[in-house]
Amino acid sequence: MTATKDIQQAFKERLDYDELMNCMRCGFCLPSCPTYGQTNQYEAASPRGRIALMKGVVDGLIEPDESVEKQLNLCLGCRACEPVCPSGVKYGHLLEEARDIIQQKKRHKWPVKALRHMVFEQLFPHKERLKNVHSLLAFYQRSGLQKAVQKTNILNALPGNLAQMEKTLPPVPTKKEMKKRPFLFEAEGTRERTVAFFTGCLMDTMFMETNNATIVLLQKAGCKVVIPEVQTCCGALHAHGGEKDQAKKLAKQNIMAFESIQADDIVLNAGGCGALLVEYDHLLKEEQEWKERAAAFSAKVKDFSEILLQQQFVEKQKLSLPSQIITYQDSCHLRNVMKTSSAPRKLIQAINGTVFNEMENADHCCGSAGIYNLTEQEMSMQILDYKMEKVKETHAHTIVTANPGCLIQMKLGVVREGVEESVRAVHLADLLLEAVESK
């Protein structure tokens, strides 16, 4: 069989046909879809259009050629279509399954195959390797090499927006700093809750200071924080990128790691990771020995903002900051999959001395979407430019978000607009710790 025939057959065998049929083509999803809006309402670039493409392949009416793959890849996977769907179509599950089929059945050229193997199998599943890579980045930043390189403008030779993205990278801790953090943190005052902290990959290397800030906040809220040592990458990049089997391996390792901790909750500060963690039961639904364990794991997963509110953090800590206008950009997966949108806003609004201005379409994707801003740069930047227009309307000095990819993207928007001196982007955890320490 040819690769095309293999893909078509796999679509028939693996895609949930009932779920495809659940789409009533009502169009409620269209206004929520960023790519539909940015392509002048091109039907194939909408959720219902992509579902129609998948169904057409299953029914043998459409050949799964490059144009089909292109439209599936153009989707951000933000899942904003799901909350507004009256039929409750699990579009994200269909998209991940379709992408996995295509990636596993198509015949990659050897450079692409080698790159995917290195990233998905040799790098992200191995924390020590990630730390080694980031320690090189730390040396680049601290040695003066970064400033020297920036002065030469040699980075302008990089494709797309990579030169601008380089300016958005936070100060990366050294490998020694990454290794010295303990795995147990007692609560401040009376212990009221024990939580197991999911550290993530980029969050525990490039954004380690944000993880540290999150731990301090949880301690101040009366939580004992335990970090399982053998946890690994959540697998979100793998699941979204057509490497579902590898995502399952990582999920099993994490389930085993957290089962060993008697914790009330599994807490994290990255919506992109959390969206997969809460769906480990779906990821492993066909494996009987793991299904119940995955469901027990997923039931405990919560964003740190929800825990802070439940622990009456606002009542326990007087939050204040110098006068500024703050706006909030939703993490798509935090809002649409983890169903957390009000908690971050309530925490921000509790900060004395600040004004919170809600951004129009704050629930629309910023264009980051994992590595989307690298693989689909043109569309990503169109969406980001639109997002920055909405930021300007709020007159905000501070843009807050709750996911590392969103944070880098919003920082990139600040750089692209040339407003670094008057506007900043910051993770919610870092902002809250600032508000505690400025008392």
Coordinates of C-alpha atoms in Angstrom, one line a residue:
M1 CA 0.0 0.0 0.0
T2 CA 1.1 3.6 -0.6
A3 CA 1.5 6.0 2.2
T4 CA -1.7 7.7 1.2
K5 CA -3.6 4.4 1.3
D6 CA -2.1 3.6 4.6
I7 CA -3.2 6.9 6.0
Q8 CA -6.7 6.6 4.7
Q9 CA -7.0 3.1 6.1
A10 CA -5.7 4.2 9.5
F11 CA -8.2 7.1 9.5
K12 CA -11.0 4.6 9.1
E13 CA -9.7 2.3 11.8
R14 CA -8.7 4.9 14.4
L15 CA -10.8 8.0 14.1
D16 CA -14.0 8.0 16.2
Y17 CA -16.7 8.1 13.5
D18 CA -19.5 8.9 16.0
E19 CA -17.5 11.9 17.1
L20 CA -17.0 13.0 13.5
M21 CA -20.8 12.7 13.0
N22 CA -21.5 14.7 16.2
C23 CA -20.5 17.9 14.4
M24 CA -23.8 19.5 13.3
R25 CA -22.0 22.1 11.2
C26 CA -23.9 24.8 13.1
G27 CA -21.0 27.2 12.9
F28 CA -20.9 28.2 16.6
C29 CA -17.2 27.3 16.6
L30 CA -16.3 29.8 13.8
P31 CA -16.0 33.0 15.8
S32 CA -13.8 31.3 18.3
C33 CA -11.3 29.9 15.8
P34 CA -8.2 32.1 15.3
T35 CA -7.2 30.7 11.9
Y36 CA -10.7 31.0 10.5
G37 CA -10.6 34.7 11.3
Q38 CA -7.1 35.2 10.0
T39 CA -7.8 33.5 6.7
N40 CA -10.8 35.6 5.8
Q41 CA -13.2 33.0 6.9
Y42 CA -11.8 30.2 4.8
E43 CA -14.0 27.2 5.7
A44 CA -11.2 24.6 5.6
A45 CA -9.4 26.6 8.2
S46 CA -12.2 26.2 10.8
P47 CA -12.9 23.4 13.2
R48 CA -16.0 22.2 11.3
G49 CA -14.1 22.4 8.1
R50 CA -11.2 20.3 9.4
I51 CA -13.7 17.8 10.8
A52 CA -15.3 17.6 7.3
L53 CA -11.8 17.0 5.9
M54 CA -11.2 14.1 8.3
K55 CA -14.7 12.6 7.7
G56 CA -14.1 13.0 3.9
V57 CA -10.9 10.9 4.2
V58 CA -12.7 8.3 6.3
D59 CA -15.5 8.1 3.8
G60 CA -13.1 7.8 0.9
L61 CA -14.2 11.1 -0.7
I62 CA -11.0 13.0 0.0
E63 CA -7.5 11.9 -0.5
P64 CA -5.2 12.6 2.5
D65 CA -2.8 14.6 0.5
E66 CA -0.5 17.5 1.5
S67 CA -3.4 20.0 1.4
V68 CA -5.2 18.0 4.1
E69 CA -2.1 17.7 6.2
K70 CA -1.4 21.5 5.8
Q71 CA -4.8 22.4 7.1
L72 CA -4.5 20.1 10.1
N73 CA -1.1 21.5 10.9
L74 CA -2.4 25.1 10.5
C75 CA -4.7 24.4 13.4
L76 CA -3.3 25.9 16.7
G77 CA -5.0 23.1 18.7
C78 CA -6.2 25.8 21.1
R79 CA -9.5 23.9 21.5
A80 CA -11.5 27.2 21.9
C81 CA -14.1 25.5 19.7
E82 CA -15.0 22.9 22.3
P83 CA -16.6 25.1 25.1
V84 CA -18.9 26.7 22.5
C85 CA -19.9 23.5 20.7
P86 CA -23.5 22.6 21.5
S87 CA -22.8 18.9 20.6
G88 CA -19.8 18.7 22.8
V89 CA -17.5 17.5 20.0
K90 CA -14.0 16.6 21.3
Y91 CA -12.3 18.3 18.5
G92 CA -8.9 18.1 20.2
H93 CA -9.0 14.4 20.4
L94 CA -9.8 14.0 16.7
L95 CA -7.0 16.4 15.7
E96 CA -4.4 14.6 17.8
E97 CA -5.4 11.2 16.4
A98 CA -5.4 12.5 12.8
R99 CA -2.0 14.1 13.2
D100 CA -0.5 11.0 14.8
I101 CA -1.8 8.8 11.9
I102 CA -0.2 11.1 9.3
Q103 CA 3.1 11.4 11.1
Q104 CA 3.4 7.7 11.7
K105 CA 2.4 6.7 8.2
K106 CA 4.1 9.3 6.0
R107 CA 7.6 8.7 4.8
H108 CA 9.7 11.5 6.2
K109 CA 13.0 12.5 4.6
W110 CA 15.9 11.5 6.7
P111 CA 16.8 15.0 8.0
V112 CA 13.2 15.4 9.3
K113 CA 13.2 11.9 10.7
A114 CA 16.5 12.5 12.5
L115 CA 15.3 15.9 13.9
R116 CA 12.0 14.4 15.2
H117 CA 13.9 11.5 16.8
M118 CA 16.4 13.9 18.5
V119 CA 13.7 16.2 19.9
F120 CA 10.9 13.8 20.8
E121 CA 12.9 10.8 22.0
Q122 CA 16.4 12.0 22.8
L123 CA 15.9 15.4 24.4
F124 CA 12.5 16.1 26.1
P125 CA 12.1 12.8 27.9
H126 CA 15.5 13.2 29.5
K127 CA 15.7 15.9 32.2
E128 CA 19.5 15.8 32.5
R129 CA 19.9 16.4 28.8
L130 CA 17.6 19.3 28.9
K131 CA 19.5 20.7 31.8
N132 CA 22.8 20.3 29.9
V133 CA 21.3 22.2 26.9
H134 CA 20.0 25.0 29.1
S135 CA 23.3 25.2 31.0
L136 CA 24.9 26.1 27.6
L137 CA 22.2 28.8 27.2
A138 CA 23.0 30.1 30.7
F139 CA 26.7 30.4 29.7
Y140 CA 25.7 32.2 26.5
Q141 CA 23.7 34.7 28.6
R142 CA 26.1 35.2 31.5
S143 CA 29.5 35.2 29.8
G144 CA 28.8 38.4 27.8
L145 CA 28.6 36.4 24.6
Q146 CA 24.9 37.2 24.2
K147 CA 25.5 41.0 24.3
A148 CA 28.4 40.7 21.9
V149 CA 26.4 38.7 19.4
Q150 CA 23.4 41.1 19.7
K151 CA 25.7 44.0 18.9
T152 CA 26.9 42.4 15.7
N153 CA 23.3 42.0 14.4
I154 CA 24.4 38.6 13.1
L155 CA 21.2 37.2 14.6
N156 CA 19.2 39.1 11.9
A157 CA 20.4 36.4 9.5
L158 CA 18.2 33.9 11.3
P159 CA 15.0 33.0 9.5
G160 CA 11.6 34.4 10.6
N161 CA 11.3 35.9 14.0
L162 CA 14.1 33.9 15.7
A163 CA 16.3 37.0 16.3
Q164 CA 13.4 38.7 18.1
M165 CA 12.6 35.6 20.1
E166 CA 16.2 35.4 21.3
K167 CA 15.6 38.8 23.1
T168 CA 12.6 37.4 24.9
L169 CA 14.5 34.5 26.7
P170 CA 14.5 34.8 30.5
P171 CA 17.8 34.6 32.5
V172 CA 18.5 30.8 32.6
P173 CA 19.8 29.3 35.8
T174 CA 23.1 27.4 35.8
K175 CA 23.2 23.6 36.0
K176 CA 24.4 23.9 39.5
E177 CA 21.4 26.1 40.4
M178 CA 19.0 23.6 38.7
K179 CA 20.4 20.7 40.8
K180 CA 20.6 22.3 44.2
R181 CA 16.9 22.8 44.8
P182 CA 15.4 20.3 47.3
F183 CA 12.5 18.0 46.7
L184 CA 10.5 18.9 49.9
F185 CA 9.2 22.2 51.1
E186 CA 7.3 22.5 54.4
A187 CA 4.3 24.8 54.6
E188 CA 4.6 28.2 56.3
G189 CA 2.6 28.1 59.5
T190 CA 0.1 25.3 59.9
R191 CA 0.1 22.7 57.2
E192 CA -3.3 22.5 55.7
R193 CA -2.7 20.5 52.5
T194 CA 0.0 18.4 50.8
V195 CA 0.5 18.9 47.1
A196 CA 2.8 17.2 44.6
F197 CA 4.4 19.7 42.2
F198 CA 4.7 18.9 38.5
T199 CA 7.8 20.8 37.4
G200 CA 7.6 20.4 33.7
C201 CA 10.5 20.7 31.2
L202 CA 10.9 24.3 30.1
M203 CA 9.3 25.4 33.4
D204 CA 12.0 23.7 35.4
T205 CA 15.0 24.9 33.2
M206 CA 14.4 28.1 31.3
F207 CA 11.6 29.2 33.7
M208 CA 12.9 27.7 36.9
E209 CA 12.6 30.9 38.8
T210 CA 8.8 30.9 38.1
N211 CA 8.6 27.3 39.5
N212 CA 10.5 28.5 42.6
A213 CA 8.0 31.4 42.9
T214 CA 5.1 29.0 42.6
I215 CA 6.5 26.8 45.4
V216 CA 6.9 29.8 47.7
L217 CA 3.3 30.9 47.0
L218 CA 2.0 27.4 47.8
Q219 CA 4.0 27.4 51.0
K220 CA 2.5 30.7 52.1
A221 CA -0.9 29.3 51.3
G222 CA -0.4 26.5 53.9
C223 CA 0.8 23.7 51.5
K224 CA 3.5 21.2 52.0
V225 CA 5.1 20.8 48.6
V226 CA 6.6 17.6 47.4
I227 CA 8.5 17.2 44.1
P228 CA 8.6 13.6 42.8
E229 CA 12.2 13.1 41.6
V230 CA 11.5 10.7 38.7
Q231 CA 8.8 12.7 37.0
T232 CA 9.4 13.5 33.3
C233 CA 8.0 15.5 30.4
C234 CA 4.2 15.7 30.3
G235 CA 4.2 14.5 26.7
A236 CA 2.1 17.4 25.4
L237 CA 4.5 18.2 22.5
H238 CA 4.5 14.5 21.6
A239 CA 0.7 14.1 21.7
H240 CA 0.2 17.3 19.6
G241 CA 3.0 16.5 17.2
G242 CA 2.1 13.0 16.1
E243 CA 4.1 11.0 18.6
K244 CA 1.3 9.5 20.6
D245 CA 3.1 6.3 21.6
Q246 CA 5.9 8.3 23.1
A247 CA 3.4 10.5 24.9
K248 CA 1.9 7.3 26.5
K249 CA 5.3 6.2 27.7
L250 CA 5.9 9.5 29.4
A251 CA 2.3 9.5 30.9
K252 CA 3.0 6.1 32.5
Q253 CA 6.3 7.3 34.0
N254 CA 4.6 10.3 35.5
I255 CA 1.7 8.3 36.9
M256 CA 4.1 5.9 38.6
A257 CA 6.1 8.9 40.0
F258 CA 3.2 10.6 41.5
E259 CA 1.5 7.5 42.8
S260 CA 4.4 7.2 45.3
I261 CA 3.4 10.5 46.8
Q262 CA 0.5 10.7 49.2
A263 CA -0.7 14.1 48.1
D264 CA -4.1 15.8 48.0
D265 CA -3.4 17.4 44.6
I266 CA -1.0 17.4 41.7
V267 CA -0.3 21.1 41.1
L268 CA 1.4 22.9 38.2
N269 CA 1.7 26.3 36.7
A270 CA 1.7 25.6 32.9
G271 CA -1.6 25.3 31.2
G272 CA -0.2 23.5 28.2
C273 CA 1.2 20.7 30.4
G274 CA -1.9 20.6 32.5
A275 CA -4.3 20.0 29.6
L276 CA -2.6 16.7 28.8
L277 CA -2.2 15.7 32.4
V278 CA -6.0 16.0 33.0
E279 CA -6.5 13.8 29.9
Y280 CA -4.1 11.0 30.7
D281 CA -7.2 8.9 31.2
H282 CA -8.2 9.5 27.6
L283 CA -4.7 9.0 26.4
L284 CA -4.5 5.6 28.0
K285 CA -8.2 4.6 27.6
E286 CA -7.4 1.5 25.6
E287 CA -4.9 0.1 28.1
Q288 CA -6.9 -1.6 30.9
E289 CA -4.1 -1.8 33.4
W290 CA -3.5 1.9 33.1
K291 CA -6.9 3.4 32.6
E292 CA -8.0 3.5 36.2
R293 CA -4.6 4.7 37.4
A294 CA -4.6 7.4 34.8
A295 CA -8.1 8.5 35.9
A296 CA -7.0 8.7 39.5
F297 CA -4.0 10.8 38.5
S298 CA -5.9 13.2 36.3
A299 CA -8.6 13.8 39.0
K300 CA -5.9 15.3 41.2
V301 CA -4.4 17.7 38.6
K302 CA -5.1 21.4 39.4
D303 CA -3.6 24.7 38.4
F304 CA -1.8 26.5 41.2
S305 CA -4.2 29.5 40.9
E306 CA -7.1 27.2 41.9
I307 CA -5.2 25.9 44.9
L308 CA -4.3 29.4 46.1
L309 CA -7.9 30.5 46.0
Q310 CA -9.1 27.3 47.8
Q311 CA -6.4 28.0 50.5
Q312 CA -7.6 31.6 50.9
F313 CA -4.3 32.9 49.9
V314 CA -5.7 36.4 49.2
E315 CA -7.0 36.6 52.8
K316 CA -3.7 35.3 54.3
Q317 CA -1.5 37.6 52.3
K318 CA -1.9 41.3 51.7
L319 CA -1.0 41.8 48.0
S320 CA 0.2 45.2 46.7
L321 CA 2.2 46.6 43.8
P322 CA 3.1 50.1 42.5
S323 CA 0.4 51.7 40.5
Q324 CA -0.1 50.0 37.1
I325 CA -2.7 48.7 34.7
I326 CA -2.7 44.9 34.3
T327 CA -4.4 42.8 31.7
Y328 CA -4.6 39.0 31.4
Q329 CA -4.1 36.7 28.4
D330 CA -5.7 33.3 28.9
S331 CA -3.6 30.2 28.3
C332 CA -5.9 28.3 25.8
H333 CA -5.4 24.9 27.4
L334 CA -5.8 26.2 30.9
R335 CA -9.1 27.8 30.0
N336 CA -10.5 25.4 27.4
V337 CA -9.3 22.0 28.8
M338 CA -8.5 22.6 32.5
K339 CA -11.6 24.9 32.8
T340 CA -9.6 27.5 34.8
S341 CA -10.2 31.1 33.8
S342 CA -11.7 33.0 36.8
A343 CA -9.0 32.0 39.4
P344 CA -6.1 33.9 37.8
R345 CA -8.3 37.0 37.3
K346 CA -9.5 36.9 41.0
L347 CA -5.9 36.8 42.2
I348 CA -4.8 39.7 40.0
Q349 CA -7.8 41.8 41.0
A350 CA -6.8 41.3 44.7
I351 CA -3.6 43.2 44.2
N352 CA -3.8 46.6 45.8
G353 CA -2.6 49.6 43.9
T354 CA -3.3 48.1 40.5
V355 CA -6.1 48.4 38.0
F356 CA -7.3 45.3 36.0
N357 CA -8.5 45.9 32.5
E358 CA -10.0 42.9 30.8
M359 CA -8.7 42.5 27.2
E360 CA -11.1 42.0 24.4
N361 CA -10.9 38.4 23.2
A362 CA -8.4 37.5 25.9
D363 CA -9.7 33.9 25.5
H364 CA -8.4 33.9 21.9
C365 CA -5.1 32.2 21.3
C366 CA -1.9 34.3 21.2
G367 CA -0.4 32.2 18.4
S368 CA 2.2 30.3 20.5
A369 CA 0.7 26.8 20.6
G370 CA 3.7 24.8 21.6
I371 CA 6.1 25.1 18.7
Y372 CA 3.5 26.6 16.3
N373 CA 5.3 30.0 16.4
L374 CA 8.3 28.2 14.8
T375 CA 6.6 25.8 12.4
E376 CA 3.8 28.2 11.3
Q377 CA 5.5 31.6 11.7
E378 CA 3.4 33.6 9.3
M379 CA 0.0 32.7 10.8
S380 CA 1.4 32.9 14.3
M381 CA 2.6 36.5 13.8
Q382 CA -0.7 37.5 12.2
I383 CA -2.5 36.2 15.4
L384 CA 0.1 37.9 17.7
D385 CA -0.2 41.3 15.9
Y386 CA -4.0 41.1 16.4
K387 CA -3.5 40.2 20.0
M388 CA -1.2 43.2 20.6
E389 CA -3.8 45.5 19.1
K390 CA -6.1 44.3 21.8
V391 CA -3.4 44.8 24.5
K392 CA -3.0 48.4 23.3
E393 CA -6.7 49.0 23.9
T394 CA -6.3 48.1 27.6
H395 CA -3.4 50.6 28.0
A396 CA -1.8 47.9 30.1
H397 CA 1.7 48.2 31.6
T398 CA 1.7 44.5 32.5
I399 CA 0.5 41.5 30.5
V400 CA 0.0 38.4 32.7
T401 CA -0.3 34.9 31.5
A402 CA 0.0 31.4 32.9
N403 CA 1.9 29.3 30.4
P404 CA 5.6 29.4 29.3
G405 CA 4.8 29.4 25.6
C406 CA 2.2 32.2 26.0
L407 CA 4.7 34.2 28.0
I408 CA 7.4 34.0 25.4
Q409 CA 4.9 34.9 22.7
M410 CA 3.6 37.9 24.6
K411 CA 7.1 39.0 25.3
L412 CA 7.8 38.7 21.5
G413 CA 4.7 40.9 20.9
V414 CA 6.2 43.5 23.2
V415 CA 9.5 43.4 21.3
R416 CA 7.7 43.5 17.9
E417 CA 5.8 46.6 19.0
G418 CA 8.9 48.3 20.3
V419 CA 7.3 49.0 23.7
E420 CA 9.9 47.2 26.0
E421 CA 10.3 50.4 28.1
S422 CA 6.7 50.7 29.0
V423 CA 5.1 47.3 28.8
R424 CA 6.2 43.9 30.2
A425 CA 4.9 40.3 30.1
V426 CA 5.1 38.2 33.2
H427 CA 3.9 34.9 34.5
L428 CA 1.1 35.0 37.1
A429 CA 3.3 33.3 39.8
D430 CA 6.0 35.9 39.4
L431 CA 3.6 38.7 39.6
L432 CA 2.0 37.4 42.8
L433 CA 5.3 36.8 44.5
E434 CA 6.2 40.4 43.6
A435 CA 3.0 41.5 45.2
V436 CA 3.7 39.6 48.4
E437 CA 7.3 40.8 48.7
S438 CA 6.5 44.5 48.0
K439 CA 4.5 44.8 51.3

